[in-house]
Amino acid sequence: MNLVLHMVFSFLSSVAFGIITNNPKKSLVPCGVTGMLGWLIFLGVRLNGNGIGVGNFLAAFGIGCFSVLFSRIFKMPMIIFNIPSLVPLVPGGPTYKSIRDFVSGANESGFDNLLIVIITGGAIAGGFMMTTLVELLLKKWRNIYLNKKNNVSET
């Protein structure tokens, strides 16, 4: 039951952010699916005992891959699927706690929460960079393979 709640709310948060950012209507369900799958990757990695950085990195990588897939299926820019799908991963709670702790004078706790925010943000950025790198490598390999195949068939 708990997993179903995670799935439903991660789907709804991604769709709601897609509505707020005025995404096209036909992209809302794929945004929700991408956000839900990213959150499930994060949960699976975290439940296996890995840290928050690894979970966010792999979830962002998964979101990037699904965004590439949906952008090709629906012939829309990848960013339409990326941004709303990231909403479940955004560290809003630790950010709030960090600011609250700094204001109340609990600097040590504030720095702990700030470190979580920085690790999460860096992991998300790294996951998206890795998606871009893998996409570029696949395009390059495909072009090399097609060029070899065309050169063989011409001779």
GROMACS .gro file of C-alpha atoms in nm:
model
  155
    1MET     CA    1   0.000   0.000   0.000
    2ASN     CA    2   0.284   0.236   0.085
    3LEU     CA    3   0.444   0.181  -0.256
    4VAL     CA    4   0.114   0.257  -0.427
    5LEU     CA    5   0.092   0.587  -0.238
    6HIS     CA    6   0.445   0.676  -0.346
    7MET     CA    7   0.353   0.597  -0.707
    8VAL     CA    8   0.030   0.797  -0.700
    9PHE     CA    9   0.173   1.106  -0.533
   10SER     CA   10   0.491   1.116  -0.743
   11PHE     CA   11   0.274   1.087  -1.056
   12LEU     CA   12   0.038   1.361  -0.936
   13SER     CA   13   0.316   1.597  -0.831
   14SER     CA   14   0.481   1.571  -1.172
   15VAL     CA   15   0.150   1.621  -1.355
   16ALA     CA   16   0.056   1.916  -1.130
   17PHE     CA   17   0.388   2.085  -1.196
   18GLY     CA   18   0.341   2.021  -1.567
   19ILE     CA   19   0.005   2.198  -1.545
   20ILE     CA   20   0.157   2.488  -1.351
   21THR     CA   21   0.435   2.529  -1.609
   22ASN     CA   22   0.177   2.519  -1.890
   23ASN     CA   23   0.298   2.202  -2.060
   24PRO     CA   24   0.097   2.074  -2.357
   25LYS     CA   25  -0.191   1.851  -2.247
   26LYS     CA   26  -0.067   1.546  -2.433
   27SER     CA   27   0.262   1.562  -2.241
   28LEU     CA   28   0.111   1.554  -1.891
   29VAL     CA   29   0.066   1.177  -1.859
   30PRO     CA   30   0.418   1.102  -1.988
   31CYS     CA   31   0.552   1.364  -1.744
   32GLY     CA   32   0.370   1.189  -1.462
   33VAL     CA   33   0.496   0.847  -1.568
   34THR     CA   34   0.852   0.976  -1.595
   35GLY     CA   35   0.835   1.139  -1.251
   36MET     CA   36   0.683   0.826  -1.101
   37LEU     CA   37   0.950   0.601  -1.253
   38GLY     CA   38   1.225   0.835  -1.136
   39TRP     CA   39   1.086   0.830  -0.783
   40LEU     CA   40   1.060   0.450  -0.790
   41ILE     CA   41   1.425   0.428  -0.896
   42PHE     CA   42   1.517   0.659  -0.608
   43LEU     CA   43   1.317   0.451  -0.359
   44GLY     CA   44   1.461   0.124  -0.486
   45VAL     CA   45   1.817   0.248  -0.458
   46ARG     CA   46   1.756   0.393  -0.112
   47LEU     CA   47   1.587   0.075   0.013
   48ASN     CA   48   1.893  -0.123  -0.095
   49GLY     CA   49   2.101   0.076   0.150
   50ASN     CA   50   2.265   0.328  -0.084
   51GLY     CA   51   2.302   0.695  -0.001
   52ILE     CA   52   2.090   0.988  -0.106
   53GLY     CA   53   2.346   1.097  -0.366
   54VAL     CA   54   2.347   0.761  -0.546
   55GLY     CA   55   1.968   0.746  -0.539
   56ASN     CA   56   1.926   1.093  -0.684
   57PHE     CA   57   2.197   1.035  -0.946
   58LEU     CA   58   2.038   0.715  -1.074
   59ALA     CA   59   1.687   0.860  -1.056
   60ALA     CA   60   1.793   1.168  -1.253
   61PHE     CA   61   1.965   0.942  -1.506
   62GLY     CA   62   1.645   0.739  -1.538
   63ILE     CA   63   1.434   1.053  -1.574
   64GLY     CA   64   1.670   1.175  -1.844
   65CYS     CA   65   1.647   0.845  -2.034
   66PHE     CA   66   1.268   0.835  -2.013
   67SER     CA   67   1.254   1.200  -2.117
   68VAL     CA   68   1.459   1.122  -2.427
   69LEU     CA   69   1.227   0.832  -2.506
   70PHE     CA   70   0.908   1.036  -2.461
   71SER     CA   71   1.052   1.333  -2.651
   72ARG     CA   72   1.105   1.109  -2.951
   73ILE     CA   73   0.768   0.938  -2.922
   74PHE     CA   74   0.571   1.262  -2.884
   75LYS     CA   75   0.807   1.477  -3.097
   76MET     CA   76   0.849   1.741  -2.826
   77PRO     CA   77   1.156   1.892  -2.661
   78MET     CA   78   1.310   1.681  -2.387
   79ILE     CA   79   1.287   1.967  -2.135
   80ILE     CA   80   0.907   1.940  -2.137
   81PHE     CA   81   0.940   1.599  -1.971
   82ASN     CA   82   1.254   1.668  -1.764
   83ILE     CA   83   1.145   1.959  -1.551
   84PRO     CA   84   0.809   1.837  -1.417
   85SER     CA   85   0.953   1.490  -1.359
   86LEU     CA   86   1.219   1.627  -1.126
   87VAL     CA   87   0.968   1.762  -0.877
   88PRO     CA   88   0.958   1.445  -0.661
   89LEU     CA   89   1.338   1.457  -0.626
   90VAL     CA   90   1.370   1.823  -0.526
   91PRO     CA   91   1.500   1.850  -0.167
   92GLY     CA   92   1.241   2.099  -0.040
   93GLY     CA   93   1.227   1.961   0.314
   94PRO     CA   94   1.602   1.976   0.383
   95THR     CA   95   1.618   2.322   0.225
   96TYR     CA   96   1.345   2.448   0.457
   97LYS     CA   97   1.505   2.282   0.760
   98SER     CA   98   1.843   2.430   0.674
   99ILE     CA   99   1.710   2.783   0.652
  100ARG     CA  100   1.503   2.739   0.967
  101ASP     CA  101   1.806   2.608   1.157
  102PHE     CA  102   2.027   2.895   1.043
  103VAL     CA  103   1.765   3.151   1.146
  104SER     CA  104   1.715   2.990   1.487
  105GLY     CA  105   2.090   2.973   1.551
  106ALA     CA  106   2.139   2.595   1.516
  107ASN     CA  107   2.421   2.630   1.266
  108GLU     CA  108   2.550   2.272   1.290
  109SER     CA  109   2.212   2.124   1.202
  110GLY     CA  110   2.172   2.388   0.932
  111PHE     CA  111   2.500   2.285   0.770
  112ASP     CA  112   2.399   1.917   0.786
  113ASN     CA  113   2.078   1.991   0.597
  114LEU     CA  114   2.259   2.223   0.358
  115LEU     CA  115   2.501   1.942   0.275
  116ILE     CA  116   2.204   1.716   0.190
  117VAL     CA  117   2.071   1.986  -0.043
  118ILE     CA  118   2.408   2.029  -0.215
  119ILE     CA  119   2.461   1.654  -0.256
  120THR     CA  120   2.110   1.612  -0.396
  121GLY     CA  121   2.147   1.900  -0.640
  122GLY     CA  122   2.486   1.779  -0.756
  123ALA     CA  123   2.362   1.424  -0.801
  124ILE     CA  124   2.063   1.539  -1.006
  125ALA     CA  125   2.287   1.755  -1.226
  126GLY     CA  126   2.533   1.468  -1.266
  127GLY     CA  127   2.255   1.228  -1.364
  128PHE     CA  128   2.135   1.464  -1.635
  129MET     CA  129   2.490   1.517  -1.760
  130MET     CA  130   2.536   1.141  -1.778
  131THR     CA  131   2.212   1.110  -1.978
  132THR     CA  132   2.337   1.367  -2.226
  133LEU     CA  133   2.673   1.192  -2.252
  134VAL     CA  134   2.516   0.851  -2.312
  135GLU     CA  135   2.279   0.997  -2.571
  136LEU     CA  136   2.569   1.158  -2.759
  137LEU     CA  137   2.773   0.837  -2.747
  138LEU     CA  138   2.482   0.632  -2.880
  139LYS     CA  139   2.431   0.878  -3.166
  140LYS     CA  140   2.801   0.866  -3.249
  141TRP     CA  141   2.812   0.486  -3.242
  142ARG     CA  142   2.498   0.467  -3.455
  143ASN     CA  143   2.650   0.703  -3.712
  144ILE     CA  144   2.975   0.503  -3.721
  145TYR     CA  145   2.784   0.176  -3.760
  146LEU     CA  146   2.562   0.318  -4.035
  147ASN     CA  147   2.864   0.461  -4.219
  148LYS     CA  148   3.041   0.122  -4.207
  149LYS     CA  149   2.726  -0.053  -4.323
  150ASN     CA  150   2.680   0.196  -4.611
  151ASN     CA  151   3.047   0.166  -4.714
  152VAL     CA  152   3.025  -0.213  -4.721
  153SER     CA  153   2.708  -0.214  -4.930
  154GLU     CA  154   2.855   0.034  -5.182
  155THR     CA  155   3.158  -0.182  -5.263
   0.00000   0.00000   0.00000
